[in-house]
């Protein structure tokens, strides 16, 4: 399922991205301490990320061996700031993403992401309630 999620991200298709998420998915942000449980908020966060990241591309995919754990290494930009990161995905028994953890580096990229997503967050919360 991570390959269908990867294709959805690369196509910048938020509906297909959301379709890859389990209803009980838990999203762990690289810039927020508390996790975000649920498909609606996770899909809304991912739509916000699409609005924030420029020149996003996956550069490598690592498989955990049993097919349920994947790491998607990416590069992107936020304005003039280069971002390197990784999406860590765990799939449930139906092949849907039930754990989604994002890490980014360097610190300047995490700070730029935090600031850019803070601007998006009111819209993200509205979208999650309306989803």
C-alpha angles and dihedrals in degrees: 000000000000089000090057089047090048091051090048091052093046089050089047088232109155094185092055090045090053091047089061092058124094115230090245096045116149117212120204113196124211090227105036125069099212122066121239111230122204142043097260096058093039092052090047091050090050090052088052090051089053088056093048106041120075125195090010115181137161111232101181141011124207123195123210092220101247092065096245100089123060136170118202112195114207144182126204144145135243103196105305094342118103114219128201119185152142135234110212109201130188118192126213124224089278093054094253123132109259098164123039119178124175127199125185137185152234108037091244089058093049089050092049091048092049092051094045094047091047087061089050098044100089089054091044091054092048091049092048092053092046094046 
